[in-house]
PDB file of C-alpha atoms in Angstrom:
ATOM      1  CA  MET A 137     -29.006  -0.446   2.600  1.00  0.00           C
ATOM      2  CA  LYS A 138     -26.405   1.973   1.265  1.00  0.00           C
ATOM      3  CA  ASN A 139     -24.514   1.970   4.584  1.00  0.00           C
ATOM      4  CA  GLN A 140     -24.422  -1.831   4.635  1.00  0.00           C
ATOM      5  CA  GLU A 141     -22.881  -1.839   1.157  1.00  0.00           C
ATOM      6  CA  ARG A 142     -20.267   0.683   2.333  1.00  0.00           C
ATOM      7  CA  ILE A 143     -19.522  -1.429   5.423  1.00  0.00           C
ATOM      8  CA  LEU A 144     -18.937  -4.476   3.220  1.00  0.00           C
ATOM      9  CA  ASP A 145     -16.807  -2.415   0.847  1.00  0.00           C
ATOM     10  CA  LEU A 146     -14.571  -1.196   3.684  1.00  0.00           C
ATOM     11  CA  ILE A 147     -14.386  -4.650   5.282  1.00  0.00           C
ATOM     12  CA  SER A 148     -13.386  -6.268   2.002  1.00  0.00           C
ATOM     13  CA  ASN A 149     -10.612  -3.705   1.437  1.00  0.00           C
ATOM     14  CA  LYS A 150      -7.447  -5.600   2.323  1.00  0.00           C
ATOM     15  CA  LYS A 151      -5.230  -2.538   2.604  1.00  0.00           C
ATOM     16  CA  TYR A 152      -6.262  -1.953   6.218  1.00  0.00           C
ATOM     17  CA  LYS A 153      -4.870  -5.315   7.320  1.00  0.00           C
ATOM     18  CA  ASP A 154      -1.123  -4.829   7.616  1.00  0.00           C
ATOM     19  CA  THR A 155       0.150  -8.116   6.227  1.00  0.00           C
ATOM     20  CA  SER A 156       3.395  -6.614   4.958  1.00  0.00           C
ATOM     21  CA  LEU A 157       5.099  -7.398   8.251  1.00  0.00           C
ATOM     22  CA  VAL A 158       4.258 -11.081   7.879  1.00  0.00           C
ATOM     23  CA  ASN A 159       4.983 -11.348   4.158  1.00  0.00           C
ATOM     24  CA  SER A 160       8.619 -12.204   3.495  1.00  0.00           C
ATOM     25  CA  GLU A 161       8.643 -10.710  -0.005  1.00  0.00           C
ATOM     26  CA  THR A 162      11.547  -8.279  -0.396  1.00  0.00           C
ATOM     27  CA  PHE A 163      11.500  -4.842  -2.000  1.00  0.00           C
ATOM     28  CA  ALA A 164      13.069  -6.202  -5.191  1.00  0.00           C
ATOM     29  CA  GLU A 165      10.697  -9.171  -5.398  1.00  0.00           C
ATOM     30  CA  MET A 166       7.632  -6.990  -4.885  1.00  0.00           C
ATOM     31  CA  ALA A 167       8.863  -4.392  -7.380  1.00  0.00           C
ATOM     32  CA  ILE A 168       9.398  -7.074 -10.033  1.00  0.00           C
ATOM     33  CA  ARG A 169       6.000  -8.656  -9.267  1.00  0.00           C
ATOM     34  CA  LEU A 170       4.332  -5.248  -9.656  1.00  0.00           C
ATOM     35  CA  CYS A 171       6.225  -4.676 -12.923  1.00  0.00           C
ATOM     36  CA  GLU A 172       5.075  -8.035 -14.258  1.00  0.00           C
ATOM     37  CA  SER A 173       1.467  -7.332 -13.235  1.00  0.00           C
ATOM     38  CA  LYS A 174       1.671  -4.195 -15.385  1.00  0.00           C
ATOM     39  CA  ASN A 175       3.314  -6.070 -18.295  1.00  0.00           C
ATOM     40  CA  ILE A 176       6.659  -4.359 -17.710  1.00  0.00           C
ATOM     41  CA  THR A 177       8.989  -7.243 -18.405  1.00  0.00           C
ATOM     42  CA  THR A 178      12.066  -5.660 -19.960  1.00  0.00           C
ATOM     43  CA  SER A 179      14.581  -3.131 -18.723  1.00  0.00           C
ATOM     44  CA  ARG A 180      13.798  -0.920 -21.740  1.00  0.00           C
ATOM     45  CA  VAL A 181      10.092  -0.690 -20.877  1.00  0.00           C
ATOM     46  CA  PHE A 182      10.930  -0.187 -17.189  1.00  0.00           C
ATOM     47  CA  SER A 183      13.277   2.643 -18.117  1.00  0.00           C
ATOM     48  CA  MET A 184      10.612   4.287 -20.301  1.00  0.00           C
ATOM     49  CA  CYS A 185       8.002   4.118 -17.507  1.00  0.00           C
ATOM     50  CA  THR A 186      10.198   5.270 -14.650  1.00  0.00           C
ATOM     51  CA  PHE A 187      12.796   7.454 -16.427  1.00  0.00           C
ATOM     52  CA  LEU A 188      15.408   5.455 -14.502  1.00  0.00           C
ATOM     53  CA  ASN A 189      18.520   3.747 -15.813  1.00  0.00           C
ATOM     54  CA  LYS A 190      17.973   0.223 -17.158  1.00  0.00           C
ATOM     55  CA  ASP A 191      20.508  -1.030 -14.606  1.00  0.00           C
ATOM     56  CA  ILE A 192      17.996  -0.497 -11.786  1.00  0.00           C
ATOM     57  CA  PHE A 193      15.608  -3.032 -13.339  1.00  0.00           C
ATOM     58  CA  ASN A 194      18.451  -5.482 -13.867  1.00  0.00           C
ATOM     59  CA  ARG A 195      19.594  -5.093 -10.243  1.00  0.00           C
ATOM     60  CA  LEU A 196      16.040  -5.676  -8.991  1.00  0.00           C
ATOM     61  CA  LYS A 197      15.857  -8.879 -11.020  1.00  0.00           C
ATOM     62  CA  ALA A 198      19.351 -10.110 -10.118  1.00  0.00           C
ATOM     63  CA  ASP A 199      19.437  -9.422  -6.376  1.00  0.00           C
ATOM     64  CA  ARG A 200      16.363 -10.190  -4.287  1.00  0.00           C
ATOM     65  CA  ASN A 201      17.836  -8.116  -1.430  1.00  0.00           C
ATOM     66  CA  TYR A 202      18.557  -5.017  -3.522  1.00  0.00           C
ATOM     67  CA  VAL A 203      16.972  -1.850  -2.172  1.00  0.00           C
ATOM     68  CA  PRO A 204      17.520   1.303  -4.219  1.00  0.00           C
ATOM     69  CA  ARG A 205      18.060   4.742  -2.760  1.00  0.00           C
ATOM     70  CA  GLU A 206      14.985   6.459  -1.380  1.00  0.00           C
ATOM     71  CA  ASN A 207      14.454   8.787  -4.340  1.00  0.00           C
ATOM     72  CA  THR A 208      14.714   5.842  -6.738  1.00  0.00           C
ATOM     73  CA  ALA A 209      12.191   3.863  -4.679  1.00  0.00           C
ATOM     74  CA  TYR A 210       9.710   6.759  -4.861  1.00  0.00           C
ATOM     75  CA  THR A 211      10.380   7.097  -8.593  1.00  0.00           C
ATOM     76  CA  ILE A 212       9.526   3.424  -9.084  1.00  0.00           C
ATOM     77  CA  CYS A 213       6.212   3.956  -7.253  1.00  0.00           C
ATOM     78  CA  PHE A 214       5.275   6.872  -9.480  1.00  0.00           C
ATOM     79  CA  GLY A 215       6.606   5.295 -12.670  1.00  0.00           C
ATOM     80  CA  LEU A 216       4.552   2.153 -12.090  1.00  0.00           C
ATOM     81  CA  GLN A 217       1.542   4.308 -11.147  1.00  0.00           C
ATOM     82  CA  LEU A 218       1.054   2.380  -7.909  1.00  0.00           C
ATOM     83  CA  SER A 219      -1.940   2.936  -5.674  1.00  0.00           C
ATOM     84  CA  PHE A 220      -1.304   4.511  -2.284  1.00  0.00           C
ATOM     85  CA  ALA A 221      -1.581   1.087  -0.622  1.00  0.00           C
ATOM     86  CA  GLU A 222       0.817  -0.565  -3.095  1.00  0.00           C
ATOM     87  CA  ALA A 223       3.330   2.281  -2.803  1.00  0.00           C
ATOM     88  CA  SER A 224       3.151   2.251   1.002  1.00  0.00           C
ATOM     89  CA  CYS A 225       3.745  -1.495   1.118  1.00  0.00           C
ATOM     90  CA  LEU A 226       6.637  -1.390  -1.372  1.00  0.00           C
ATOM     91  CA  LEU A 227       8.289   1.520   0.405  1.00  0.00           C
ATOM     92  CA  GLN A 228       7.963  -0.216   3.787  1.00  0.00           C
ATOM     93  CA  LYS A 229       9.939  -3.124   2.377  1.00  0.00           C
ATOM     94  CA  GLY A 230      12.748  -0.701   1.557  1.00  0.00           C
ATOM     95  CA  ARG A 231      12.473   0.882   5.009  1.00  0.00           C
ATOM     96  CA  TYR A 232      10.987   4.021   3.450  1.00  0.00           C
ATOM     97  CA  SER A 233       7.528   5.441   3.894  1.00  0.00           C
ATOM     98  CA  LEU A 234       4.969   7.876   2.566  1.00  0.00           C
ATOM     99  CA  VAL A 235       3.766   8.276   6.149  1.00  0.00           C
ATOM    100  CA  PRO A 236       5.035   6.968   9.491  1.00  0.00           C
ATOM    101  CA  VAL A 237       4.420   3.215   9.508  1.00  0.00           C
ATOM    102  CA  SER A 238       2.520   1.645  12.361  1.00  0.00           C
ATOM    103  CA  PRO A 239      -0.804  -0.052  12.977  1.00  0.00           C
ATOM    104  CA  GLN A 240      -1.990   3.294  14.407  1.00  0.00           C
ATOM    105  CA  ASP A 241      -1.339   4.912  11.010  1.00  0.00           C
ATOM    106  CA  MET A 242      -3.557   2.366   9.241  1.00  0.00           C
ATOM    107  CA  TYR A 243      -6.271   3.113  11.824  1.00  0.00           C
ATOM    108  CA  ARG A 244      -5.951   6.830  11.079  1.00  0.00           C
ATOM    109  CA  GLU A 245      -6.012   6.226   7.329  1.00  0.00           C
ATOM    110  CA  LEU A 246      -9.191   4.162   7.646  1.00  0.00           C
ATOM    111  CA  LEU A 247     -10.817   6.872   9.785  1.00  0.00           C
ATOM    112  CA  THR A 248      -9.751   9.504   7.263  1.00  0.00           C
ATOM    113  CA  GLU A 249     -11.222   7.529   4.368  1.00  0.00           C
ATOM    114  CA  MET A 250     -14.508   7.168   6.244  1.00  0.00           C
ATOM    115  CA  LEU A 251     -14.634  10.917   6.907  1.00  0.00           C
ATOM    116  CA  ILE A 252     -13.721  11.872   3.349  1.00  0.00           C
ATOM    117  CA  THR A 253     -16.391   9.607   1.888  1.00  0.00           C
ATOM    118  CA  GLY A 254     -19.051  10.824   4.311  1.00  0.00           C
ATOM    119  CA  PHE A 255     -19.253   7.483   6.091  1.00  0.00           C
ATOM    120  CA  THR A 256     -19.779   9.003   9.533  1.00  0.00           C
ATOM    121  CA  TYR A 257     -22.584   7.082  11.289  1.00  0.00           C
ATOM    122  CA  ILE A 258     -20.684   5.838  14.354  1.00  0.00           C
ATOM    123  CA  PRO A 259     -22.377   2.427  14.749  1.00  0.00           C
ATOM    124  CA  ASP A 260     -21.556   1.586  11.116  1.00  0.00           C
ATOM    125  CA  CYS A 261     -18.010   2.896  11.507  1.00  0.00           C
ATOM    126  CA  ASN A 262     -17.586   0.686  14.561  1.00  0.00           C
ATOM    127  CA  ILE A 263     -18.603  -2.409  12.588  1.00  0.00           C
ATOM    128  CA  VAL A 264     -15.733  -1.738  10.193  1.00  0.00           C
ATOM    129  CA  LEU A 265     -13.260  -0.835  12.962  1.00  0.00           C
ATOM    130  CA  LYS A 266     -14.174  -3.951  14.943  1.00  0.00           C
ATOM    131  CA  HIS A 267     -13.697  -6.103  11.843  1.00  0.00           C
ATOM    132  CA  TYR A 268     -10.076  -4.940  11.569  1.00  0.00           C
ATOM    133  CA  GLY A 269      -9.457  -5.176  15.308  1.00  0.00           C
ATOM    134  CA  TYR A 270      -9.140  -1.423  15.805  1.00  0.00           C
ATOM    135  CA  LYS A 271     -10.424   0.589  18.737  1.00  0.00           C
ATOM    136  CA  GLN A 272     -14.024   1.587  18.170  1.00  0.00           C
ATOM    137  CA  LEU A 273     -15.375   5.108  18.382  1.00  0.00           C
ATOM    138  CA  GLY A 274     -17.335   6.390  21.389  1.00  0.00           C
ATOM    139  CA  LYS A 275     -17.771   4.880  24.817  1.00  0.00           C
ATOM    140  CA  GLN A 276     -16.945   1.208  25.110  1.00  0.00           C
TER     141      GLN A 276
END
């Protein structure tokens, strides 16, 4: 029963489906959306959270195609206290990354999460991998 709950938990986790390539949201649009979801709606509050100049917030709001420098993009991720998945997605939109970006990387991240959490029974792992369209473990 516990394994079935874990399977459902992993299957329902949307971070392993790479929809960022399909989504047309830009770096600036996603950054502002994430700010708003955290009730950061003014440049003053943004500046206090990220320790960045207020102008960065204003540029994000004014220019949907604005992408800050890499260090600033990382600072935004930390300042907004983004999850790994949120930060990865935002950084991808700026052509930056926490890790190399490819479907293979998401496969590795999912495998790593399963190992870290002790979810190692291969038939159950394969249910999750198959759900996301990844290569299953063992002989096929």
